[in-house]
mmCIF file of C-alpha atoms in Angstrom:
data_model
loop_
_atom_site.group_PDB
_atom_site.id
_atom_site.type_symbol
_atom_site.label_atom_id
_atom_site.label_comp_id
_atom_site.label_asym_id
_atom_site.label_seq_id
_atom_site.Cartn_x
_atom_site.Cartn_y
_atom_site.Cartn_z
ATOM 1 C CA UNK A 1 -5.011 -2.988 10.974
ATOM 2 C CA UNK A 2 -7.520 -5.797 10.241
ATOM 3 C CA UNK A 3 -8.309 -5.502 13.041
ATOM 4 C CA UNK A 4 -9.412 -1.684 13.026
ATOM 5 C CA UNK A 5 -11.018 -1.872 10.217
ATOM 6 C CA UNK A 6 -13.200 -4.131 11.289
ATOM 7 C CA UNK A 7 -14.416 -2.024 13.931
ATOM 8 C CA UNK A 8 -14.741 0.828 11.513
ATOM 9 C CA UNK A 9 -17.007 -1.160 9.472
ATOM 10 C CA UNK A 10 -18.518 -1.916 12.759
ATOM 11 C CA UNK A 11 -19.042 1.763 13.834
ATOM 12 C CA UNK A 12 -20.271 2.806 10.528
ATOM 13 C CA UNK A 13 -23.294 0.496 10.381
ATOM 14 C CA UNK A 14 -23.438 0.555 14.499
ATOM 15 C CA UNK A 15 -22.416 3.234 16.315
ATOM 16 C CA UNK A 16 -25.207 5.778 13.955
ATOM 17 C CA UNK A 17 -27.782 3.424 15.206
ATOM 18 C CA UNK A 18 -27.014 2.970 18.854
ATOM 19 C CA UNK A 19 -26.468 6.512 19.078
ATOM 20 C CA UNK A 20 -30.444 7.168 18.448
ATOM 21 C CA UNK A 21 -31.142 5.363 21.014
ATOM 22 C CA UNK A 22 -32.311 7.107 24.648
ATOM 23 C CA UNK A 23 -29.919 7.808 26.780
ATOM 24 C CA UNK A 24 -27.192 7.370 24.544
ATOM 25 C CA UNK A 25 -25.300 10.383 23.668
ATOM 26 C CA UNK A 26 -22.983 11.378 20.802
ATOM 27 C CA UNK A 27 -19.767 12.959 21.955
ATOM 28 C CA UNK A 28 -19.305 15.909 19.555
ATOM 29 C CA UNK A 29 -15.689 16.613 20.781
ATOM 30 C CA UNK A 30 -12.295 15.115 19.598
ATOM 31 C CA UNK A 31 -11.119 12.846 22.691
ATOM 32 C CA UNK A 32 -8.427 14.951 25.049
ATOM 33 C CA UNK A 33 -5.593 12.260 24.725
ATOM 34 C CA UNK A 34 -2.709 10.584 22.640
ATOM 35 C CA UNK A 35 -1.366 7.516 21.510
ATOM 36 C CA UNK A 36 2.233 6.661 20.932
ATOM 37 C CA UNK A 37 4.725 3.800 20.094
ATOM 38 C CA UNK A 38 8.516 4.295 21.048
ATOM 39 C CA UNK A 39 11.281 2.826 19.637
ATOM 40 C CA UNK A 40 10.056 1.344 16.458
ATOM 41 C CA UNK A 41 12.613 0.148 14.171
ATOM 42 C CA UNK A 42 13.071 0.061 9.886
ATOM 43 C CA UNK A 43 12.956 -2.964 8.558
ATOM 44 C CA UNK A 44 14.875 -2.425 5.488
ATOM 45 C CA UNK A 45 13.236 -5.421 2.966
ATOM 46 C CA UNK A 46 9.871 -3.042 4.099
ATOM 47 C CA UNK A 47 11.594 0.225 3.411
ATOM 48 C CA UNK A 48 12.632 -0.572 0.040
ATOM 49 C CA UNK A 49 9.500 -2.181 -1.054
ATOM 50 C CA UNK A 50 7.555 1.098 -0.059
ATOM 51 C CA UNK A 51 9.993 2.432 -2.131
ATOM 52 C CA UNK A 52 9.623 0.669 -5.119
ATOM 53 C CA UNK A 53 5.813 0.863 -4.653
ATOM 54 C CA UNK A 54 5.857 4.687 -4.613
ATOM 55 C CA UNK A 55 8.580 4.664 -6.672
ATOM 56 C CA UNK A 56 11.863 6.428 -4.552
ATOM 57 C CA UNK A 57 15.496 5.401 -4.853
ATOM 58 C CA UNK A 58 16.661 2.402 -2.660
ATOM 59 C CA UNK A 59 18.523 4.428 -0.253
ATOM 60 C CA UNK A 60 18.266 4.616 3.664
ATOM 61 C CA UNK A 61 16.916 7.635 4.138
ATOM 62 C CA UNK A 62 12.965 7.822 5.120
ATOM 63 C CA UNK A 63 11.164 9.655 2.288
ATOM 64 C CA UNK A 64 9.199 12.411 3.940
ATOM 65 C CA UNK A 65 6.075 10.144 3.491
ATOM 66 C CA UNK A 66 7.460 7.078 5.340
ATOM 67 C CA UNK A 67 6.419 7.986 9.013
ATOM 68 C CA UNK A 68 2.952 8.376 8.203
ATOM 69 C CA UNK A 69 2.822 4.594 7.616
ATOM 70 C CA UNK A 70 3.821 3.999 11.123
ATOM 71 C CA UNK A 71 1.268 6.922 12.751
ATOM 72 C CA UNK A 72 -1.720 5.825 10.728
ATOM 73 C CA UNK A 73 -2.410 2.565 12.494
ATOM 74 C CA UNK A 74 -2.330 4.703 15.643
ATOM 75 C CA UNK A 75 -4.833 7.313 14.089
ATOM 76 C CA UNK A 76 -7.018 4.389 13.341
ATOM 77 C CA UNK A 77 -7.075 3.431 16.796
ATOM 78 C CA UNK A 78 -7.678 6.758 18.030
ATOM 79 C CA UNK A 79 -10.352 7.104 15.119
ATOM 80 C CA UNK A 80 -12.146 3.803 15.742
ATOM 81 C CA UNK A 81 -12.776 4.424 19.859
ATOM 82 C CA UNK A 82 -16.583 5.473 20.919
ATOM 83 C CA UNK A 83 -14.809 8.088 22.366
ATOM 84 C CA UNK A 84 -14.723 9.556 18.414
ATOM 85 C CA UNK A 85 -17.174 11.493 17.201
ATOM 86 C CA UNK A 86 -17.615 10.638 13.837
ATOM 87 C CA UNK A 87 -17.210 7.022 12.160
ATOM 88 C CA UNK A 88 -14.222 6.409 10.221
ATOM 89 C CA UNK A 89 -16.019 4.933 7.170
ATOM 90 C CA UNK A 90 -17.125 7.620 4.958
ATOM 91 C CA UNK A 91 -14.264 10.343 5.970
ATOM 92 C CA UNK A 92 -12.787 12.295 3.478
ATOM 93 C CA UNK A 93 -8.935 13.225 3.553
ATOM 94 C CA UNK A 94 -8.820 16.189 1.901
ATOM 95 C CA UNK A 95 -5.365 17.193 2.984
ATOM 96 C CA UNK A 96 -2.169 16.865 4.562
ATOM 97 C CA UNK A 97 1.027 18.535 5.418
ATOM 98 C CA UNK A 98 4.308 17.036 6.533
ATOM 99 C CA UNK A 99 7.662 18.883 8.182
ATOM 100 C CA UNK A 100 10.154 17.282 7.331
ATOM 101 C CA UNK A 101 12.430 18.743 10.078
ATOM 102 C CA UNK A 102 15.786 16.783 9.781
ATOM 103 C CA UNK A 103 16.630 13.990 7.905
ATOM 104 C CA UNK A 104 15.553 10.811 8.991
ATOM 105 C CA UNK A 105 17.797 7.272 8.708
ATOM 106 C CA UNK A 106 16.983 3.920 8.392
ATOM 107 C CA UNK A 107 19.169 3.067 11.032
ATOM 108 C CA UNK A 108 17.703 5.303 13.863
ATOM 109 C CA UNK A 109 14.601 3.821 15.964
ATOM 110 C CA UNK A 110 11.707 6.949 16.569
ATOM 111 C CA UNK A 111 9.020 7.498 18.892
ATOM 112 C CA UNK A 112 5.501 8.322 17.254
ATOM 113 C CA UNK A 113 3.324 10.463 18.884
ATOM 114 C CA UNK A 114 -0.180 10.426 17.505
ATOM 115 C CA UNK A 115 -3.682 13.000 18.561
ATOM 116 C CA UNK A 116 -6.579 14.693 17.402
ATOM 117 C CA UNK A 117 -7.283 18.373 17.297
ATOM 118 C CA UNK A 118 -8.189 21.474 15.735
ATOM 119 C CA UNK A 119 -11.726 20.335 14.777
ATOM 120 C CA UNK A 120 -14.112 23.382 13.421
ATOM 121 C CA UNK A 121 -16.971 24.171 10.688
ATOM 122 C CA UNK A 122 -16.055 23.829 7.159
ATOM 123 C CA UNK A 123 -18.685 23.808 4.158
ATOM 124 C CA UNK A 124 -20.091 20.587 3.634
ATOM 125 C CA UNK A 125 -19.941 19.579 7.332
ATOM 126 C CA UNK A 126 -16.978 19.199 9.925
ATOM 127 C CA UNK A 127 -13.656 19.227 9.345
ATOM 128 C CA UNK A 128 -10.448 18.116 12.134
ATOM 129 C CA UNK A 129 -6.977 17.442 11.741
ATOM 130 C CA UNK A 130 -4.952 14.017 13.163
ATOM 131 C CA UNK A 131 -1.389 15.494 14.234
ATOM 132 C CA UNK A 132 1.307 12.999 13.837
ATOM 133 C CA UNK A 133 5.058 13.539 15.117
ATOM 134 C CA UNK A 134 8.238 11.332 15.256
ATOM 135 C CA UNK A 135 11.048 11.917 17.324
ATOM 136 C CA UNK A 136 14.635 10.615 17.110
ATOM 137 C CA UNK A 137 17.082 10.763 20.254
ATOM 138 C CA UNK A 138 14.546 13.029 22.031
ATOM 139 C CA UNK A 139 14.312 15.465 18.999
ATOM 140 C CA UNK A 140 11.354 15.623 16.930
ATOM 141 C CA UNK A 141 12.566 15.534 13.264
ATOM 142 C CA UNK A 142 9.054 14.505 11.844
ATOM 143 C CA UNK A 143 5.495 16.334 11.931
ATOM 144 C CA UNK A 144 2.348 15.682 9.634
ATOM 145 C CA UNK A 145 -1.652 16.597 9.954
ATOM 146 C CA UNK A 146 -4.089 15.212 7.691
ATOM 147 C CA UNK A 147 -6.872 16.940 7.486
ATOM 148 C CA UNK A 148 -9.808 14.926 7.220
ATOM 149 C CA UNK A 149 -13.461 15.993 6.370
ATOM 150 C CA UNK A 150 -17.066 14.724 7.984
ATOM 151 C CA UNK A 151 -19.837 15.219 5.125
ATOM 152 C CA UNK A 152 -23.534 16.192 6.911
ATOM 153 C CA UNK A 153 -25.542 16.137 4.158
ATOM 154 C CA UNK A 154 -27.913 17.962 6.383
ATOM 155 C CA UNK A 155 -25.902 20.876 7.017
ATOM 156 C CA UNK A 156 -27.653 24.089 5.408
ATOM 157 C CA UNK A 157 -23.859 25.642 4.541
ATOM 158 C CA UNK A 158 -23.154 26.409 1.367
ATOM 159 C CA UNK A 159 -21.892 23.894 -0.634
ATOM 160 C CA UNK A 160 -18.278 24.383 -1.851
ATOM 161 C CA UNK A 161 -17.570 25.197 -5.487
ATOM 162 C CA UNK A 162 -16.748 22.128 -8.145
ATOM 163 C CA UNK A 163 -12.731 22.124 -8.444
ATOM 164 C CA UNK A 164 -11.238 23.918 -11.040
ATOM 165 C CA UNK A 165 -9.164 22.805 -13.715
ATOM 166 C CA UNK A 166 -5.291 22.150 -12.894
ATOM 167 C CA UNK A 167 -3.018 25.000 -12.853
ATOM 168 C CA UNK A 168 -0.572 25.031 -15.688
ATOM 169 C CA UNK A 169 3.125 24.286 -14.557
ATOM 170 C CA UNK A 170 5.643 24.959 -16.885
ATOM 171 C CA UNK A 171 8.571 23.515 -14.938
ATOM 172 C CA UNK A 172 7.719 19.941 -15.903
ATOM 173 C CA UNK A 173 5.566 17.082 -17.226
ATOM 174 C CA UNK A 174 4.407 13.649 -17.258
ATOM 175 C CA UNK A 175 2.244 11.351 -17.828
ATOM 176 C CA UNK A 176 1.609 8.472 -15.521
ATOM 177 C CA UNK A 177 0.143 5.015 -15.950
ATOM 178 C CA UNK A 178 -1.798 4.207 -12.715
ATOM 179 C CA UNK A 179 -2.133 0.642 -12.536
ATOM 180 C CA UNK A 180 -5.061 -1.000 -11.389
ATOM 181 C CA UNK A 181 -3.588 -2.764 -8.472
ATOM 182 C CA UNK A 182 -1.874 0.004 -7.157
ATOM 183 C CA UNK A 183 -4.192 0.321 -4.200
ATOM 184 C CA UNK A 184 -3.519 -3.647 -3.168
ATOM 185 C CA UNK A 185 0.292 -2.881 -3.901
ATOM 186 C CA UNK A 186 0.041 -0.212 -1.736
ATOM 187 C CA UNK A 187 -1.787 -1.548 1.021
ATOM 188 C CA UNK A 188 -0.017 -4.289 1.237
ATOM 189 C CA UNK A 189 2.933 -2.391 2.177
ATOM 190 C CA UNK A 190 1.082 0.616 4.241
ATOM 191 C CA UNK A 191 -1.274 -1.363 5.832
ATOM 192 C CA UNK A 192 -4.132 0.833 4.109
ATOM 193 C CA UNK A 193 -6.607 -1.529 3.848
ATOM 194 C CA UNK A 194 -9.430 0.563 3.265
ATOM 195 C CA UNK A 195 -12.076 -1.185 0.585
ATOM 196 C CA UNK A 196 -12.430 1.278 -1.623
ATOM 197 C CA UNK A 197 -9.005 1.302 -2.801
ATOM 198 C CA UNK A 198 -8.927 -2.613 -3.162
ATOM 199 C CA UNK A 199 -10.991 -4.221 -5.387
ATOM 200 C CA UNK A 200 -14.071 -2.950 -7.881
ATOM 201 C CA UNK A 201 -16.820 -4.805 -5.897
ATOM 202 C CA UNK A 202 -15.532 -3.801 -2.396
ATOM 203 C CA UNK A 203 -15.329 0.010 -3.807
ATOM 204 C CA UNK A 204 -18.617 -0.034 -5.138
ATOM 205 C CA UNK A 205 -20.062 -1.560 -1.793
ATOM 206 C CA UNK A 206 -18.767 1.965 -0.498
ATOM 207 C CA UNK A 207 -20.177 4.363 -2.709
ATOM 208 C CA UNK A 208 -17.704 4.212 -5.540
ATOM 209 C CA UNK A 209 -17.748 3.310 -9.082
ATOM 210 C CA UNK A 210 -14.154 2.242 -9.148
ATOM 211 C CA UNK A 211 -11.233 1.872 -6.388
ATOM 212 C CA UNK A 212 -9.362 4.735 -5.802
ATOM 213 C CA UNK A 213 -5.929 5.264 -5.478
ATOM 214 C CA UNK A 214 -4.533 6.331 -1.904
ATOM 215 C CA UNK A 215 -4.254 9.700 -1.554
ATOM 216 C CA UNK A 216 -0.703 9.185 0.260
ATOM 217 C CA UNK A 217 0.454 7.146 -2.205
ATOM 218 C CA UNK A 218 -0.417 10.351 -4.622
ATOM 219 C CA UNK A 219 1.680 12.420 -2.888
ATOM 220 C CA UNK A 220 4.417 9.781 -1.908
ATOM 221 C CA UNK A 221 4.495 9.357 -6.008
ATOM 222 C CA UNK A 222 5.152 13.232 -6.418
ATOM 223 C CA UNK A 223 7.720 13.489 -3.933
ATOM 224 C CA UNK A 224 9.221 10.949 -5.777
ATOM 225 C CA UNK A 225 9.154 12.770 -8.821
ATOM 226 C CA UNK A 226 11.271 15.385 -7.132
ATOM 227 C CA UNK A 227 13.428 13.798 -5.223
ATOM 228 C CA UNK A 228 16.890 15.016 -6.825
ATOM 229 C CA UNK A 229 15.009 18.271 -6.019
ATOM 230 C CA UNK A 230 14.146 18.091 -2.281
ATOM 231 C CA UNK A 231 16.331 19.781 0.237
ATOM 232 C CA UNK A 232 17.112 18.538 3.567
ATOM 233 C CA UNK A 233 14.497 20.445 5.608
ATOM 234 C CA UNK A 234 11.288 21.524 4.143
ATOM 235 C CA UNK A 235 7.003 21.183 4.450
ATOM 236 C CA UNK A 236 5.440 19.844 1.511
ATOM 237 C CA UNK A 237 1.587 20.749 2.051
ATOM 238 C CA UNK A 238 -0.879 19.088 -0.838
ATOM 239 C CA UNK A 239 -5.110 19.409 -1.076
ATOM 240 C CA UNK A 240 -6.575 16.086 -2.108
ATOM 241 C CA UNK A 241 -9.653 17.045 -5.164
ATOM 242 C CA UNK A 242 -11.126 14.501 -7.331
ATOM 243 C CA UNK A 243 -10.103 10.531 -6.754
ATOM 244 C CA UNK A 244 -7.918 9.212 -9.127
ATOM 245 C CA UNK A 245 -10.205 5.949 -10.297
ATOM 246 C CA UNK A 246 -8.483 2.549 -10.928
ATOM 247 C CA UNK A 247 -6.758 1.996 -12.837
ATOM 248 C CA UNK A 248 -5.746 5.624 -14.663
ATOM 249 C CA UNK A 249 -3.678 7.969 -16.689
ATOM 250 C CA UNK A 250 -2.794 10.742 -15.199
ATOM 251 C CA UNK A 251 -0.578 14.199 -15.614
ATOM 252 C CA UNK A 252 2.342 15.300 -13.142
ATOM 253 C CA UNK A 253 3.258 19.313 -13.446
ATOM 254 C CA UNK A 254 5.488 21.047 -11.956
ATOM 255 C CA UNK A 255 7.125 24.322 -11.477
ATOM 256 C CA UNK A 256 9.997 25.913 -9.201
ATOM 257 C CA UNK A 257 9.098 28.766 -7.284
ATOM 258 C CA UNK A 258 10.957 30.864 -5.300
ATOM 259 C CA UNK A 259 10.882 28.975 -2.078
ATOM 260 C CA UNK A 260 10.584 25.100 -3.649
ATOM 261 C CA UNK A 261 8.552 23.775 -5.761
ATOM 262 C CA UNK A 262 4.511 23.915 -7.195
ATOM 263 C CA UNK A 263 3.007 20.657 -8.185
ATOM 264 C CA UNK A 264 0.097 19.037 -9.094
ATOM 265 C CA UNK A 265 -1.411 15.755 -10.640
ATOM 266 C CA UNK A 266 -4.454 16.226 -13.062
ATOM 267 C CA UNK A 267 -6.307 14.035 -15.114
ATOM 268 C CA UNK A 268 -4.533 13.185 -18.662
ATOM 269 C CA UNK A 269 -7.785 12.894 -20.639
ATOM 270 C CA UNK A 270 -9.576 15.955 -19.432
ATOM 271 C CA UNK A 271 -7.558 17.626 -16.944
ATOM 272 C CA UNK A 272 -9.602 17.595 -13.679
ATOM 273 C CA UNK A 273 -8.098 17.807 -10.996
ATOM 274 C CA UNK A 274 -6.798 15.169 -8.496
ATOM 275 C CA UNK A 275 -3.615 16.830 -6.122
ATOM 276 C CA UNK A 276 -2.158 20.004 -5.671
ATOM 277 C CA UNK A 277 0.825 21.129 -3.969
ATOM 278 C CA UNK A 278 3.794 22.749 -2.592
ATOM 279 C CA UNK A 279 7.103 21.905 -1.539
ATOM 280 C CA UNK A 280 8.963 24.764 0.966
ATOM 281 C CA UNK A 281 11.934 25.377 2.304
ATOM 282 C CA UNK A 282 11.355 24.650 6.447
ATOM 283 C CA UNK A 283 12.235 28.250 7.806
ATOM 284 C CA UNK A 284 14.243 27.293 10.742
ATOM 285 C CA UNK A 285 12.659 27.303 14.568
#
């Protein structure tokens, strides 16, 4: 992963440059191909320290968010090739959705399938989705897309309305202390290592006042939050708003509905927004 994000920090200071230059052309399509790892195995030390980190039981069951952890290196690669279209640095994740089709155990190897698609217009630029599955035995018991945002700021759409406040929930609340390593604890488990959730002065090399928390780490932390809750098959589909700056107090809420559950994480001082959520039962086929 060091590795990768060197050559993202490579392509975003680069790959803009080189591509003004004649005869070199910008490929505006998402490369027609896949990347995969088969058979990779838990280890358990790793599985429980994401799960402290995150904060899920000890148990040997993969929370819903574990996969991801072993797709996103692959996305990276796929993300950091000249084949891409857009550099890596300065993409926004604005959401993601996971199936959780069928449990998943420690103690089962998967296959991790990893591609690009589904790339179209959105307000402030260009927006695509990485697809992610994992299969056990042949079966695929795992599927996530994260949908992940290229800003133009020369694009004459409309720009997209400030976020609202958060919804009230009156199934539930909290307040969390967001500590202000949480983005090195983090990374050091996921492998994350992108500088603006690290330190202040490698965040504010990139454009932000403060590091940020990982968005996946957001949602892992809500999922946590209802785990007693969770059944064995469902989606849990959550919009990423404001970043949650470093370190922070913020609000969990949530309410049942009739299919699952509604959640969302807000700012405690003010209440801006930073997640929002939902948690279904997976309809079967």
């Amino acid at each position: 992963m060091l590795k990768l994000y060197g050559k993202a920090l490579a392509g975003a200071t680069v790959l803009p440059v080189a591509r003004k230059l004649p005869g070199v052309s910008t490929p505006r399509e998402l490369p027609q191909r896949s990347l995969a790892r088969e058979e990779v195995s838990v280890d358990r030390e790793h599985l429980a320290a994401y799960d402290r980190v995150c904060g899920f039981r000890l148990r040997d069951e993969l929370p819903a968010t574990y996969p991801h952890m072993v797709a996103f290196p692959l996305a990276m690669e796929l993300m950091t090739d000249t084949s891409f279209p857009f550099p890596v640095m300065g993409l926004v994740h604005i959401a993601n959705r996971i199936e959780m089709v069928q449990p998943m155990s420690a103690a089962e190897p998967f296959d991790v399938r990893v591609w690009a698609a589904d790339m179209s217009e959105h307000e402030r630029g260009t927006q695509f989705q990485i697809h992610a599955e994992a299969s056990v035995s042949g079966t695929v018991s795992w599927r996530s897309s994260s949908t992940y945002l290229h800003r133009e700021k020369s694009s004459n759409k409309e720009r997209s309305p400030s976020p609202d406040g958060a919804a009230s929930l009156s199934g539930g609340h909290a307040v969390w202390e967001v500590p202000g390593d949480i983005g090195r604890r983090y990374a050091a488990v996921s492998r994350d290592r992108n500088p603006i959730h690290l330190h202040p002065l490698s965040a504010k090399l990139f454009g932000m006042k403060a590091p940020i928390a990982h968005g996946m780490w957001t949602k892992a932390r809500c999922l946590a939050a209802l785990e007693g809750e969770l059944p064995e098959a469902y989606t849990v589909d959550v919009r990423f708003k404001l970043p949650i700056f470093l370190p922070s107090k913020v609000s969990f809420d949530a309410a049942p509905t009739d299919r699952g559950w509604s959640f969302a994480v807000s700012a405690a001082k003010d209440g801006k927004p930073h997640l929002s959520g939902e948690v279904a039962d997976l309809e079967p086929g």
